[in-house]
Tab-separated table of C-alpha atoms in Angstrom:
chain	number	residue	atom	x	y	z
N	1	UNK	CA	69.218	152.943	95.698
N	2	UNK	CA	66.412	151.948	93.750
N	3	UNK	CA	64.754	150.507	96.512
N	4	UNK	CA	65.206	152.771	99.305
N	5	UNK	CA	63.909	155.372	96.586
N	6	UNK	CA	60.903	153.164	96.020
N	7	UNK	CA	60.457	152.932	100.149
N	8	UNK	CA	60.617	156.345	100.467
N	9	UNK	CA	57.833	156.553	97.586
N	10	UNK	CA	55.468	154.252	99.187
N	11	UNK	CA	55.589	156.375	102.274
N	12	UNK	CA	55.271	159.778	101.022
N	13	UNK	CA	52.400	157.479	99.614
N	14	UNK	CA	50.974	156.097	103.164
N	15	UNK	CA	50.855	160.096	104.547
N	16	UNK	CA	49.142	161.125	101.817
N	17	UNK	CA	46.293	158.812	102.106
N	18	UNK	CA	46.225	158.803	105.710
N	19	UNK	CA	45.835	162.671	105.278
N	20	UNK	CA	43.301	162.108	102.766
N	21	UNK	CA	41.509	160.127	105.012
N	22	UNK	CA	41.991	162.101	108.067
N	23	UNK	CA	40.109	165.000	105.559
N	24	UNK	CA	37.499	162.913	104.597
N	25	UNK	CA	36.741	161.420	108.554
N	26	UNK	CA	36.295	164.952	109.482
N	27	UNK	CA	34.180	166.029	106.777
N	28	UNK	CA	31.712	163.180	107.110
N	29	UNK	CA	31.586	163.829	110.856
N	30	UNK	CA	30.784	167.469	110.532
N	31	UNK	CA	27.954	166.376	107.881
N	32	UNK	CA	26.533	164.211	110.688
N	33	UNK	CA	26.516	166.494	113.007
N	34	UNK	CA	25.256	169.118	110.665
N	35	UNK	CA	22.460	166.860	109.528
N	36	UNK	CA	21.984	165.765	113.347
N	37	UNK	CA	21.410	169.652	114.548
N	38	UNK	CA	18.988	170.131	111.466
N	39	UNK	CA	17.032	166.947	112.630
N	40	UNK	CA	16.474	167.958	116.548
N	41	UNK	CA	15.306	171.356	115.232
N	42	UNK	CA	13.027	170.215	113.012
N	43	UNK	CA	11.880	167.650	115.363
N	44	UNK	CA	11.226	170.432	118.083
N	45	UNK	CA	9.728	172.869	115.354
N	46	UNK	CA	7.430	169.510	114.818
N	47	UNK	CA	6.369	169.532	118.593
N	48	UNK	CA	5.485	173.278	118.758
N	49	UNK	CA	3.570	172.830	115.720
N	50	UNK	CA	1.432	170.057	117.096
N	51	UNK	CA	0.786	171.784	120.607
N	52	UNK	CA	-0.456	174.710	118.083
N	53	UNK	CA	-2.545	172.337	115.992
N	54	UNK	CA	-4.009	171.312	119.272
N	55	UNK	CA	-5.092	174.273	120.478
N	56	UNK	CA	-6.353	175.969	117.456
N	57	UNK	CA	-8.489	172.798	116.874
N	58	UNK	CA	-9.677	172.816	121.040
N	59	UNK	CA	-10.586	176.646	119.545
N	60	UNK	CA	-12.304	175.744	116.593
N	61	UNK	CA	-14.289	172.840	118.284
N	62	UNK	CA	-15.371	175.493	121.088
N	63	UNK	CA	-16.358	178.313	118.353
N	64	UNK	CA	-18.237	175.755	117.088
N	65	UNK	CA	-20.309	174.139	119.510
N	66	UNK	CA	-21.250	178.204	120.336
N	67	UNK	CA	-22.274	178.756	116.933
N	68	UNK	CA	-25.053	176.163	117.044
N	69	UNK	CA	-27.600	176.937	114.717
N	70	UNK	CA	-29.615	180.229	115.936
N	71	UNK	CA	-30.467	183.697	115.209
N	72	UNK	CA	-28.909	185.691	112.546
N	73	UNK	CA	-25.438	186.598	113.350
N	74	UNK	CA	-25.629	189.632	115.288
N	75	UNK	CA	-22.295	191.410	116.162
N	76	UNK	CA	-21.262	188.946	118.882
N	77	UNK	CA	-22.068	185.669	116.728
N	78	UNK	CA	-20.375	187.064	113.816
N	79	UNK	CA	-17.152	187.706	115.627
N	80	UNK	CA	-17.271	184.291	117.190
N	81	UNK	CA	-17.998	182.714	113.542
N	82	UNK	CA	-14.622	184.786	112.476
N	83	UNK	CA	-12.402	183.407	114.972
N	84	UNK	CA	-14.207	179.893	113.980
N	85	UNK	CA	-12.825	180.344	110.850
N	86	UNK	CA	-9.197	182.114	111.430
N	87	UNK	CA	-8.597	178.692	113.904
N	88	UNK	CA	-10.030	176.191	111.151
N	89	UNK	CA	-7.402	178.188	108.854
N	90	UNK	CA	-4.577	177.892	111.398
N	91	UNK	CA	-5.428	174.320	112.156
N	92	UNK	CA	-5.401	173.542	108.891
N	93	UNK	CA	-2.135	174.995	107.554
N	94	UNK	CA	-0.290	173.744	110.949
N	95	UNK	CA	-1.387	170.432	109.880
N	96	UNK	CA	-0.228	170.814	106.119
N	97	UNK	CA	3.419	172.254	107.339
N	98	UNK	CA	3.501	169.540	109.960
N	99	UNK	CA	2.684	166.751	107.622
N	100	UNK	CA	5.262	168.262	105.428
N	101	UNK	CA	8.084	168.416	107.878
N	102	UNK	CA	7.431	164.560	109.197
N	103	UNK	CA	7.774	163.999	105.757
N	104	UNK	CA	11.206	165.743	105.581
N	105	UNK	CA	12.110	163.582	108.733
């Protein structure tokens, strides 16, 4: 009696780990997959950023080479020498978010 109670013991024992485990193996594979989804949008969010950085720079260099040194900035120049510096700005903070999110990957 003693032993079939222990068997019996040992079994409950056995289901209740492999349920445990069972748990666990699902909870680790949802994490992955989770942490896998998170990745590939971050990773595409990282390509769209650097196809921005790319043009805003192609921008800034072309604002620039217009802006070579001339008269004062009459209406036209000075709207060219704003948009010179709204793409520097935008190149510049695509570049600090991008760095960031490489970092992140």
């Amino acid at each position: 009696a003693c032993a079939a109670s222990a068997a019996g013991l040992l079994e409950a024992q056995q289901r209740n780990e492999a349920s445990v485990h069972a748990d666990f193996a699902k909870v680790c594979k949802d994490a992955q997959t989770t942490l896998a989804d998170r990745r590939a949008a971050l990773l595409e969010r990282a390509s769209e950023l650097r196809a921005s950085l790319a043009s805003f720079s192609a921008s800034a260099d072309e604002q620039q080479q217009r802006l070579q040194p001339g008269p004062p900035l009459d209406g036209r120049r000075l709207k060219a020498s704003l948009q010179l510096m709204h793409d520097q700005s935008e190149a510049w903070r695509s570049k600090q978010v991008l760095s960031t999110m490489e970092g992140q990957l």
